[in-house]
Amino acid sequence: MTHVPFLDVAGTARWIRRDGAEAIIAALTDAVESDFRRWPRFDKTPRVASHSRDGVIELMPTSDGEAYGFKYVNGHPSNPARGLQTVTAFGVLARVDSGYPTFVAEMTLLTALRTAATSAMAARHLARPDASVMAMIGTGSQSEFQALGFRAALGIRSLRIWDVDEAAMAKFVRNVEPLGFTVHVASSAADAVRGADVITTCTADKQRAVVLTDDMVAPGVHINAIGGDCPGKTELDPAILHRADVFVEYEPQTRIEGEIQAVAPDSPVTELWRVVGGEAPGRRDASSVTVFDSVGFAVEDFAALTFAHRAVAGTDLVSWLDLIADPADPKDLFALVAEAGVALSPAS
């Protein structure tokens, strides 16, 4: 078979419209958690990153021994000023036994779904069960998906938001109020987090920054820190990390890219898969401060790709790519050129 199923942007958008973003995120949350439970089976490596003055381009690979997956993704904070997305992505699944690709998908929308699902999965283990108010610092392209993920996981409907871009906040309100959320547009980050049980930070500038200071974090809060995702970029006051219980995806990667790059290399952290698998405690008590220092890891993308593949297989959401060269004689690749009717000229 030479054709590979392809889920393009339009197909992903139609899938989300068909099944509902919140329902997809809820189901994907379970899928991500399932793969975290079998974490030791996966190949794990920090993502391969190519940094420039304008941003970063990354490859994120992993395998469970039967299937292989990778994601190509960029992060260019200045793109919106040029009318471009900050993040774009696509991903591939393949068979380990043959190396043949089995699925190709856009992953700009899919990454937004998987990031929300991963955040929601972490919150199920780390946030207080009675959490009812979420503050969001940063209302860019991830924000609506995060809101839906936390409503699916914790039932949160009350949101307090802050962004330096007033248009981004207006966009967020316009998108989520019809979905049944109550939104308080704050006058500052400090105002946004006042009374919040969960704080999500998701800002784009790739620089050392402090968008959340220690005095703004009350006892019992869960912090979902998802904006710090490359060397030299942070969002949290390091003092928060010194008093909180910090949870990460894959420690070797997070030490390079996450909030914990701003503290000592031996500062204590717990990989989240150990909590999910019952090997380590999550939230200790109602007054503990917990931080999910999330930079995004390939296992989450693997879960999203396999989930999407199953969800859209056999539907009109999928198109096909003629991607695999398949001559009758596997050793005669050149035969495909002759079969194409291309006139071959002798060397002059």
mmCIF file of C-alpha atoms in Angstrom:
data_model
loop_
_atom_site.group_PDB
_atom_site.id
_atom_site.type_symbol
_atom_site.label_atom_id
_atom_site.label_comp_id
_atom_site.label_asym_id
_atom_site.label_seq_id
_atom_site.Cartn_x
_atom_site.Cartn_y
_atom_site.Cartn_z
ATOM 1 C CA MET A 1 0.000 0.000 0.000
ATOM 2 C CA THR A 2 1.546 3.278 -1.106
ATOM 3 C CA HIS A 3 -1.032 5.701 0.279
ATOM 4 C CA VAL A 4 -0.971 6.929 3.865
ATOM 5 C CA PRO A 5 -3.980 8.477 5.673
ATOM 6 C CA PHE A 6 -3.579 12.215 6.228
ATOM 7 C CA LEU A 7 -5.532 14.418 8.626
ATOM 8 C CA ASP A 8 -5.175 17.993 7.429
ATOM 9 C CA VAL A 9 -6.121 21.219 9.202
ATOM 10 C CA ALA A 10 -9.603 21.310 7.676
ATOM 11 C CA GLY A 11 -10.169 17.685 8.667
ATOM 12 C CA THR A 12 -9.045 18.325 12.237
ATOM 13 C CA ALA A 13 -11.312 21.362 12.494
ATOM 14 C CA ARG A 14 -14.254 19.329 11.157
ATOM 15 C CA TRP A 15 -13.490 16.528 13.635
ATOM 16 C CA ILE A 16 -13.534 19.028 16.511
ATOM 17 C CA ARG A 17 -16.816 20.491 15.259
ATOM 18 C CA ARG A 18 -18.279 16.997 14.868
ATOM 19 C CA ASP A 19 -17.347 15.600 18.289
ATOM 20 C CA GLY A 20 -16.901 18.810 20.329
ATOM 21 C CA ALA A 21 -13.611 20.166 21.630
ATOM 22 C CA GLU A 22 -14.416 19.477 25.274
ATOM 23 C CA ALA A 23 -15.440 15.880 24.620
ATOM 24 C CA ILE A 24 -12.303 15.257 22.562
ATOM 25 C CA ILE A 25 -10.070 16.789 25.235
ATOM 26 C CA ALA A 26 -11.763 14.697 27.931
ATOM 27 C CA ALA A 27 -11.206 11.467 25.981
ATOM 28 C CA LEU A 28 -7.675 12.493 25.028
ATOM 29 C CA THR A 29 -6.945 13.194 28.697
ATOM 30 C CA ASP A 30 -7.658 9.536 29.411
ATOM 31 C CA ALA A 31 -5.493 8.482 26.450
ATOM 32 C CA VAL A 32 -2.542 10.570 27.638
ATOM 33 C CA GLU A 33 -2.940 9.190 31.152
ATOM 34 C CA SER A 34 -2.989 5.645 29.761
ATOM 35 C CA ASP A 35 0.336 6.198 28.009
ATOM 36 C CA PHE A 36 1.805 7.779 31.166
ATOM 37 C CA ARG A 37 0.892 4.553 32.975
ATOM 38 C CA ARG A 38 3.120 2.621 30.567
ATOM 39 C CA TRP A 39 5.867 5.256 30.562
ATOM 40 C CA PRO A 40 8.786 2.785 31.007
ATOM 41 C CA ARG A 41 7.939 1.176 27.633
ATOM 42 C CA PHE A 42 8.716 4.346 25.677
ATOM 43 C CA ASP A 43 12.002 5.485 24.208
ATOM 44 C CA LYS A 44 12.679 8.835 25.825
ATOM 45 C CA THR A 45 14.986 11.613 24.732
ATOM 46 C CA PRO A 46 14.899 15.392 25.051
ATOM 47 C CA ARG A 47 13.591 16.994 21.894
ATOM 48 C CA VAL A 48 16.054 17.913 19.151
ATOM 49 C CA ALA A 49 15.975 21.706 18.942
ATOM 50 C CA SER A 50 17.423 24.151 16.421
ATOM 51 C CA HIS A 51 17.463 27.641 17.930
ATOM 52 C CA SER A 52 17.813 30.912 16.056
ATOM 53 C CA ARG A 53 17.401 34.573 16.925
ATOM 54 C CA ASP A 54 13.808 34.353 15.649
ATOM 55 C CA GLY A 55 12.631 31.201 17.432
ATOM 56 C CA VAL A 56 13.084 27.468 17.560
ATOM 57 C CA ILE A 57 12.348 24.464 15.327
ATOM 58 C CA GLU A 58 12.102 21.101 17.078
ATOM 59 C CA LEU A 59 11.691 17.394 16.440
ATOM 60 C CA MET A 60 10.059 15.312 19.179
ATOM 61 C CA PRO A 61 10.446 11.520 18.674
ATOM 62 C CA THR A 62 9.444 8.474 20.706
ATOM 63 C CA SER A 63 8.480 4.809 20.302
ATOM 64 C CA ASP A 64 6.747 2.158 22.374
ATOM 65 C CA GLY A 65 8.522 -0.634 20.511
ATOM 66 C CA GLU A 66 5.640 -1.277 18.119
ATOM 67 C CA ALA A 67 4.851 2.176 16.763
ATOM 68 C CA TYR A 68 7.141 5.161 16.271
ATOM 69 C CA GLY A 69 5.997 8.755 16.291
ATOM 70 C CA PHE A 70 7.495 12.183 15.919
ATOM 71 C CA LYS A 71 6.310 15.774 15.816
ATOM 72 C CA TYR A 72 7.835 18.684 13.948
ATOM 73 C CA VAL A 73 7.028 21.929 15.768
ATOM 74 C CA ASN A 74 8.233 25.509 15.786
ATOM 75 C CA GLY A 75 7.959 28.374 18.250
ATOM 76 C CA HIS A 76 8.372 31.906 16.874
ATOM 77 C CA PRO A 77 6.958 34.560 19.264
ATOM 78 C CA SER A 78 7.206 37.397 16.723
ATOM 79 C CA ASN A 79 5.103 35.575 14.142
ATOM 80 C CA PRO A 80 1.716 37.074 15.134
ATOM 81 C CA ALA A 81 3.024 40.556 14.337
ATOM 82 C CA ARG A 82 3.545 39.257 10.789
ATOM 83 C CA GLY A 83 0.138 37.593 10.626
ATOM 84 C CA LEU A 84 1.583 34.125 11.288
ATOM 85 C CA GLN A 85 0.962 31.527 14.001
ATOM 86 C CA THR A 86 3.456 31.384 16.870
ATOM 87 C CA VAL A 87 3.362 27.578 16.717
ATOM 88 C CA THR A 88 2.806 25.241 13.777
ATOM 89 C CA ALA A 89 3.273 21.483 13.772
ATOM 90 C CA PHE A 90 2.740 18.188 12.012
ATOM 91 C CA GLY A 91 3.304 14.604 13.095
ATOM 92 C CA VAL A 92 3.864 11.099 11.763
ATOM 93 C CA LEU A 93 3.210 7.584 13.048
ATOM 94 C CA ALA A 94 5.058 4.573 11.640
ATOM 95 C CA ARG A 95 5.400 0.825 12.145
ATOM 96 C CA VAL A 96 8.567 -0.146 13.962
ATOM 97 C CA ASP A 97 8.787 -3.534 12.223
ATOM 98 C CA SER A 98 8.887 -2.065 8.698
ATOM 99 C CA GLY A 99 9.507 1.634 9.150
ATOM 100 C CA TYR A 100 6.503 2.382 6.929
ATOM 101 C CA PRO A 101 4.464 5.448 7.926
ATOM 102 C CA THR A 102 0.878 4.699 8.918
ATOM 103 C CA PHE A 103 -0.561 8.160 9.636
ATOM 104 C CA VAL A 104 0.318 11.801 8.959
ATOM 105 C CA ALA A 105 -1.459 14.682 10.672
ATOM 106 C CA GLU A 106 -1.356 18.396 11.115
ATOM 107 C CA MET A 107 -0.525 19.051 14.750
ATOM 108 C CA THR A 108 -1.162 22.752 15.256
ATOM 109 C CA LEU A 109 -4.749 22.169 16.349
ATOM 110 C CA LEU A 110 -3.898 18.697 17.625
ATOM 111 C CA THR A 111 -1.128 20.073 19.852
ATOM 112 C CA ALA A 112 -3.584 22.522 21.394
ATOM 113 C CA LEU A 113 -5.857 19.585 22.205
ATOM 114 C CA ARG A 114 -3.036 17.444 23.623
ATOM 115 C CA THR A 115 -1.587 20.304 25.701
ATOM 116 C CA ALA A 116 -4.999 20.914 27.258
ATOM 117 C CA ALA A 117 -5.427 17.190 27.837
ATOM 118 C CA THR A 118 -2.012 16.874 29.488
ATOM 119 C CA SER A 119 -2.713 19.877 31.721
ATOM 120 C CA ALA A 120 -6.085 18.425 32.680
ATOM 121 C CA MET A 121 -4.554 15.025 33.411
ATOM 122 C CA ALA A 122 -1.949 16.606 35.682
ATOM 123 C CA ALA A 123 -4.615 18.664 37.459
ATOM 124 C CA ARG A 124 -6.653 15.542 38.226
ATOM 125 C CA HIS A 125 -3.704 14.333 40.291
ATOM 126 C CA LEU A 126 -2.337 17.615 41.647
ATOM 127 C CA ALA A 127 -5.105 20.201 42.056
ATOM 128 C CA ARG A 128 -7.502 20.255 44.998
ATOM 129 C CA PRO A 129 -10.657 18.260 44.193
ATOM 130 C CA ASP A 130 -12.797 21.252 45.176
ATOM 131 C CA ALA A 131 -11.024 23.668 42.800
ATOM 132 C CA SER A 132 -13.600 25.902 41.131
ATOM 133 C CA VAL A 133 -11.802 29.046 39.900
ATOM 134 C CA MET A 134 -8.948 29.212 37.400
ATOM 135 C CA ALA A 135 -6.777 32.210 36.646
ATOM 136 C CA MET A 136 -5.188 32.381 33.215
ATOM 137 C CA ILE A 137 -2.175 34.587 32.579
ATOM 138 C CA GLY A 138 -1.865 34.637 28.811
ATOM 139 C CA THR A 139 -4.919 34.315 26.552
ATOM 140 C CA GLY A 140 -3.309 33.341 23.263
ATOM 141 C CA SER A 141 -4.005 30.361 21.041
ATOM 142 C CA GLN A 142 -3.855 27.769 23.853
ATOM 143 C CA SER A 143 -6.228 29.490 26.239
ATOM 144 C CA GLU A 144 -9.668 28.333 25.087
ATOM 145 C CA PHE A 145 -8.508 24.722 24.920
ATOM 146 C CA GLN A 146 -7.068 24.968 28.443
ATOM 147 C CA ALA A 147 -10.373 26.302 29.762
ATOM 148 C CA LEU A 148 -12.275 23.422 28.201
ATOM 149 C CA GLY A 149 -9.764 20.898 29.522
ATOM 150 C CA PHE A 150 -10.074 22.118 33.088
ATOM 151 C CA ARG A 151 -13.851 22.166 32.915
ATOM 152 C CA ALA A 152 -13.798 18.577 31.662
ATOM 153 C CA ALA A 153 -11.357 17.468 34.373
ATOM 154 C CA LEU A 154 -12.400 19.566 37.381
ATOM 155 C CA GLY A 155 -15.714 21.182 36.461
ATOM 156 C CA ILE A 156 -14.200 24.684 36.476
ATOM 157 C CA ARG A 157 -16.475 27.301 34.914
ATOM 158 C CA SER A 158 -15.216 30.503 36.581
ATOM 159 C CA LEU A 159 -12.211 32.089 34.877
ATOM 160 C CA ARG A 160 -10.100 35.114 35.742
ATOM 161 C CA ILE A 161 -7.852 36.288 32.914
ATOM 162 C CA TRP A 162 -4.988 38.674 32.266
ATOM 163 C CA ASP A 163 -2.911 39.400 29.173
ATOM 164 C CA VAL A 164 -0.829 42.401 28.161
ATOM 165 C CA ASP A 165 -2.718 42.265 24.856
ATOM 166 C CA GLU A 166 -6.247 43.585 25.404
ATOM 167 C CA ALA A 167 -7.343 42.242 22.014
ATOM 168 C CA ALA A 168 -6.305 38.738 23.066
ATOM 169 C CA MET A 169 -8.447 38.997 26.197
ATOM 170 C CA ALA A 170 -11.409 40.269 24.174
ATOM 171 C CA LYS A 171 -10.954 37.367 21.749
ATOM 172 C CA PHE A 172 -10.932 34.899 24.650
ATOM 173 C CA VAL A 173 -14.109 36.319 26.183
ATOM 174 C CA ARG A 174 -15.815 36.298 22.793
ATOM 175 C CA ASN A 175 -14.927 32.631 22.290
ATOM 176 C CA VAL A 176 -15.649 31.139 25.713
ATOM 177 C CA GLU A 177 -18.603 33.047 27.182
ATOM 178 C CA PRO A 178 -20.998 31.385 24.681
ATOM 179 C CA LEU A 179 -19.619 28.044 25.907
ATOM 180 C CA GLY A 180 -20.938 28.658 29.421
ATOM 181 C CA PHE A 181 -17.939 30.140 31.218
ATOM 182 C CA THR A 182 -18.012 33.143 33.528
ATOM 183 C CA VAL A 183 -15.024 35.388 32.795
ATOM 184 C CA HIS A 184 -13.546 38.170 34.917
ATOM 185 C CA VAL A 185 -11.204 40.366 32.873
ATOM 186 C CA ALA A 186 -8.585 41.412 35.389
ATOM 187 C CA SER A 187 -6.622 44.639 35.595
ATOM 188 C CA SER A 188 -3.329 42.871 36.302
ATOM 189 C CA ALA A 189 -1.836 39.445 36.866
ATOM 190 C CA ALA A 190 -2.183 39.978 40.622
ATOM 191 C CA ASP A 191 -5.870 40.761 40.196
ATOM 192 C CA ALA A 192 -6.346 37.687 37.989
ATOM 193 C CA VAL A 193 -4.949 35.207 40.512
ATOM 194 C CA ARG A 194 -6.858 36.639 43.472
ATOM 195 C CA GLY A 195 -9.104 33.866 44.801
ATOM 196 C CA ALA A 196 -8.009 31.338 42.157
ATOM 197 C CA ASP A 197 -7.566 27.646 42.977
ATOM 198 C CA VAL A 198 -5.657 26.910 39.766
ATOM 199 C CA ILE A 199 -3.319 29.294 37.939
ATOM 200 C CA THR A 200 -2.344 28.644 34.325
ATOM 201 C CA THR A 201 0.571 30.605 32.893
ATOM 202 C CA CYS A 202 0.921 30.509 29.123
ATOM 203 C CA THR A 203 2.878 33.432 27.705
ATOM 204 C CA ALA A 204 4.873 33.452 24.474
ATOM 205 C CA ASP A 205 7.937 35.693 24.833
ATOM 206 C CA LYS A 206 11.069 33.570 24.864
ATOM 207 C CA GLN A 207 12.876 35.332 27.681
ATOM 208 C CA ARG A 208 13.477 34.982 31.382
ATOM 209 C CA ALA A 209 10.382 36.599 32.839
ATOM 210 C CA VAL A 210 8.397 36.629 36.054
ATOM 211 C CA VAL A 211 4.696 36.764 35.289
ATOM 212 C CA LEU A 212 3.792 35.160 38.630
ATOM 213 C CA THR A 213 5.488 36.263 41.844
ATOM 214 C CA ASP A 214 5.659 34.277 45.052
ATOM 215 C CA ASP A 215 3.409 36.652 47.006
ATOM 216 C CA MET A 216 0.630 36.100 44.446
ATOM 217 C CA VAL A 217 0.402 32.359 45.168
ATOM 218 C CA ALA A 218 -1.901 31.404 48.044
ATOM 219 C CA PRO A 219 -1.686 28.114 49.961
ATOM 220 C CA GLY A 220 -3.439 25.240 48.222
ATOM 221 C CA VAL A 221 -3.034 26.587 44.699
ATOM 222 C CA HIS A 222 -2.094 24.375 41.769
ATOM 223 C CA ILE A 223 0.038 26.104 39.122
ATOM 224 C CA ASN A 224 -0.168 24.855 35.578
ATOM 225 C CA ALA A 225 3.007 26.404 34.100
ATOM 226 C CA ILE A 226 3.012 25.676 30.383
ATOM 227 C CA GLY A 227 4.669 28.731 28.824
ATOM 228 C CA GLY A 228 8.297 28.092 29.772
ATOM 229 C CA ASP A 229 9.362 25.611 27.118
ATOM 230 C CA CYS A 230 12.868 26.422 25.912
ATOM 231 C CA PRO A 231 16.256 27.430 27.317
ATOM 232 C CA GLY A 232 16.228 30.978 28.632
ATOM 233 C CA LYS A 233 12.426 31.207 28.940
ATOM 234 C CA THR A 234 10.610 31.149 32.285
ATOM 235 C CA GLU A 235 7.433 32.570 33.798
ATOM 236 C CA LEU A 236 7.596 31.879 37.553
ATOM 237 C CA ASP A 237 9.385 33.556 40.421
ATOM 238 C CA PRO A 238 11.972 30.936 41.507
ATOM 239 C CA ALA A 239 10.797 31.437 45.096
ATOM 240 C CA ILE A 240 7.571 29.658 44.144
ATOM 241 C CA LEU A 241 9.557 26.580 43.118
ATOM 242 C CA HIS A 242 11.423 26.525 46.433
ATOM 243 C CA ARG A 243 8.211 26.173 48.458
ATOM 244 C CA ALA A 244 6.111 24.127 46.032
ATOM 245 C CA ASP A 245 6.016 20.447 45.141
ATOM 246 C CA VAL A 246 7.206 20.444 41.530
ATOM 247 C CA PHE A 247 6.162 17.855 38.951
ATOM 248 C CA VAL A 248 7.633 17.456 35.472
ATOM 249 C CA GLU A 249 7.254 15.269 32.404
ATOM 250 C CA TYR A 250 10.807 14.125 31.642
ATOM 251 C CA GLU A 251 13.362 15.602 34.010
ATOM 252 C CA PRO A 252 16.383 15.713 31.638
ATOM 253 C CA GLN A 253 14.378 17.828 29.183
ATOM 254 C CA THR A 254 12.710 20.022 31.794
ATOM 255 C CA ARG A 255 16.072 20.857 33.420
ATOM 256 C CA ILE A 256 17.034 22.438 30.092
ATOM 257 C CA GLU A 257 13.751 24.062 29.116
ATOM 258 C CA GLY A 258 11.389 24.371 32.053
ATOM 259 C CA GLU A 259 10.894 26.625 35.047
ATOM 260 C CA ILE A 260 13.405 24.524 36.980
ATOM 261 C CA GLN A 261 16.240 25.796 34.778
ATOM 262 C CA ALA A 262 16.143 28.823 37.098
ATOM 263 C CA VAL A 263 16.908 26.826 40.266
ATOM 264 C CA ALA A 264 19.654 24.465 41.394
ATOM 265 C CA PRO A 265 20.247 21.382 39.207
ATOM 266 C CA ASP A 266 19.527 19.134 42.186
ATOM 267 C CA SER A 267 16.291 20.839 43.214
ATOM 268 C CA PRO A 268 13.733 18.106 43.953
ATOM 269 C CA VAL A 269 11.140 17.249 41.302
ATOM 270 C CA THR A 270 8.860 14.285 40.626
ATOM 271 C CA GLU A 271 8.193 12.929 37.153
ATOM 272 C CA LEU A 272 4.430 12.908 36.718
ATOM 273 C CA TRP A 273 4.239 9.356 35.364
ATOM 274 C CA ARG A 274 5.275 8.117 38.809
ATOM 275 C CA VAL A 275 2.257 9.851 40.364
ATOM 276 C CA VAL A 276 -0.082 8.531 37.676
ATOM 277 C CA GLY A 277 1.279 5.017 38.207
ATOM 278 C CA GLY A 278 0.977 5.178 42.006
ATOM 279 C CA GLU A 279 4.745 5.125 42.587
ATOM 280 C CA ALA A 280 4.934 8.633 44.105
ATOM 281 C CA PRO A 281 2.535 10.937 45.949
ATOM 282 C CA GLY A 282 0.917 13.893 44.232
ATOM 283 C CA ARG A 283 -0.783 16.585 46.313
ATOM 284 C CA ARG A 284 0.144 16.121 49.968
ATOM 285 C CA ASP A 285 -2.670 18.148 51.555
ATOM 286 C CA ALA A 286 -5.140 20.956 50.948
ATOM 287 C CA SER A 287 -2.604 23.698 51.743
ATOM 288 C CA SER A 288 0.233 22.423 49.560
ATOM 289 C CA VAL A 289 1.288 24.414 46.517
ATOM 290 C CA THR A 290 1.815 22.201 43.472
ATOM 291 C CA VAL A 291 3.479 23.153 40.188
ATOM 292 C CA PHE A 292 3.210 21.234 36.944
ATOM 293 C CA ASP A 293 6.303 22.484 35.102
ATOM 294 C CA SER A 294 5.181 21.369 31.652
ATOM 295 C CA VAL A 295 7.356 21.812 28.572
ATOM 296 C CA GLY A 296 5.585 19.233 26.398
ATOM 297 C CA PHE A 297 7.003 15.780 25.770
ATOM 298 C CA ALA A 298 6.936 13.373 22.825
ATOM 299 C CA VAL A 299 4.889 10.708 24.635
ATOM 300 C CA GLU A 300 1.987 13.168 24.780
ATOM 301 C CA ASP A 301 2.213 13.742 21.024
ATOM 302 C CA PHE A 302 2.388 9.987 20.455
ATOM 303 C CA ALA A 303 -0.813 9.611 22.484
ATOM 304 C CA ALA A 304 -2.485 12.410 20.522
ATOM 305 C CA LEU A 305 -1.495 10.966 17.148
ATOM 306 C CA THR A 306 -2.674 7.454 17.999
ATOM 307 C CA PHE A 307 -5.903 8.831 19.481
ATOM 308 C CA ALA A 308 -6.591 10.971 16.399
ATOM 309 C CA HIS A 309 -5.750 8.096 14.068
ATOM 310 C CA ARG A 310 -8.359 5.890 15.730
ATOM 311 C CA ALA A 311 -10.936 8.683 15.883
ATOM 312 C CA VAL A 312 -10.865 9.580 12.188
ATOM 313 C CA ALA A 313 -10.030 6.229 10.567
ATOM 314 C CA GLY A 314 -12.490 5.274 7.851
ATOM 315 C CA THR A 315 -14.186 8.692 7.764
ATOM 316 C CA ASP A 316 -14.308 11.441 5.176
ATOM 317 C CA LEU A 317 -12.150 13.562 7.497
ATOM 318 C CA VAL A 318 -9.104 11.763 6.105
ATOM 319 C CA SER A 319 -7.409 12.274 2.754
ATOM 320 C CA TRP A 320 -4.551 10.194 1.360
ATOM 321 C CA LEU A 321 -0.924 10.897 0.552
ATOM 322 C CA ASP A 322 0.954 8.877 -2.079
ATOM 323 C CA LEU A 323 3.975 8.706 0.188
ATOM 324 C CA ILE A 324 5.583 5.274 -0.096
ATOM 325 C CA ALA A 325 7.537 4.196 -3.149
ATOM 326 C CA ASP A 326 6.410 0.640 -3.885
ATOM 327 C CA PRO A 327 7.975 -0.901 -7.030
ATOM 328 C CA ALA A 328 7.062 -4.474 -7.944
ATOM 329 C CA ASP A 329 10.683 -5.418 -7.303
ATOM 330 C CA PRO A 330 11.783 -3.813 -4.032
ATOM 331 C CA LYS A 331 15.337 -3.632 -5.381
ATOM 332 C CA ASP A 332 14.317 -1.899 -8.623
ATOM 333 C CA LEU A 333 13.358 1.580 -7.455
ATOM 334 C CA PHE A 334 14.413 2.995 -10.819
ATOM 335 C CA ALA A 335 11.546 1.107 -12.454
ATOM 336 C CA LEU A 336 9.122 3.690 -11.050
ATOM 337 C CA VAL A 337 10.755 6.315 -13.241
ATOM 338 C CA ALA A 338 10.222 4.225 -16.363
ATOM 339 C CA GLU A 339 6.626 3.470 -15.386
ATOM 340 C CA ALA A 340 5.974 7.200 -15.105
ATOM 341 C CA GLY A 341 6.677 7.559 -18.812
ATOM 342 C CA VAL A 342 9.572 9.940 -18.303
ATOM 343 C CA ALA A 343 11.851 10.172 -21.342
ATOM 344 C CA LEU A 344 15.401 9.395 -20.265
ATOM 345 C CA SER A 345 18.076 11.110 -22.309
ATOM 346 C CA PRO A 346 21.560 9.664 -22.679
ATOM 347 C CA ALA A 347 24.314 11.677 -21.139
ATOM 348 C CA SER A 348 25.753 14.116 -23.645
#
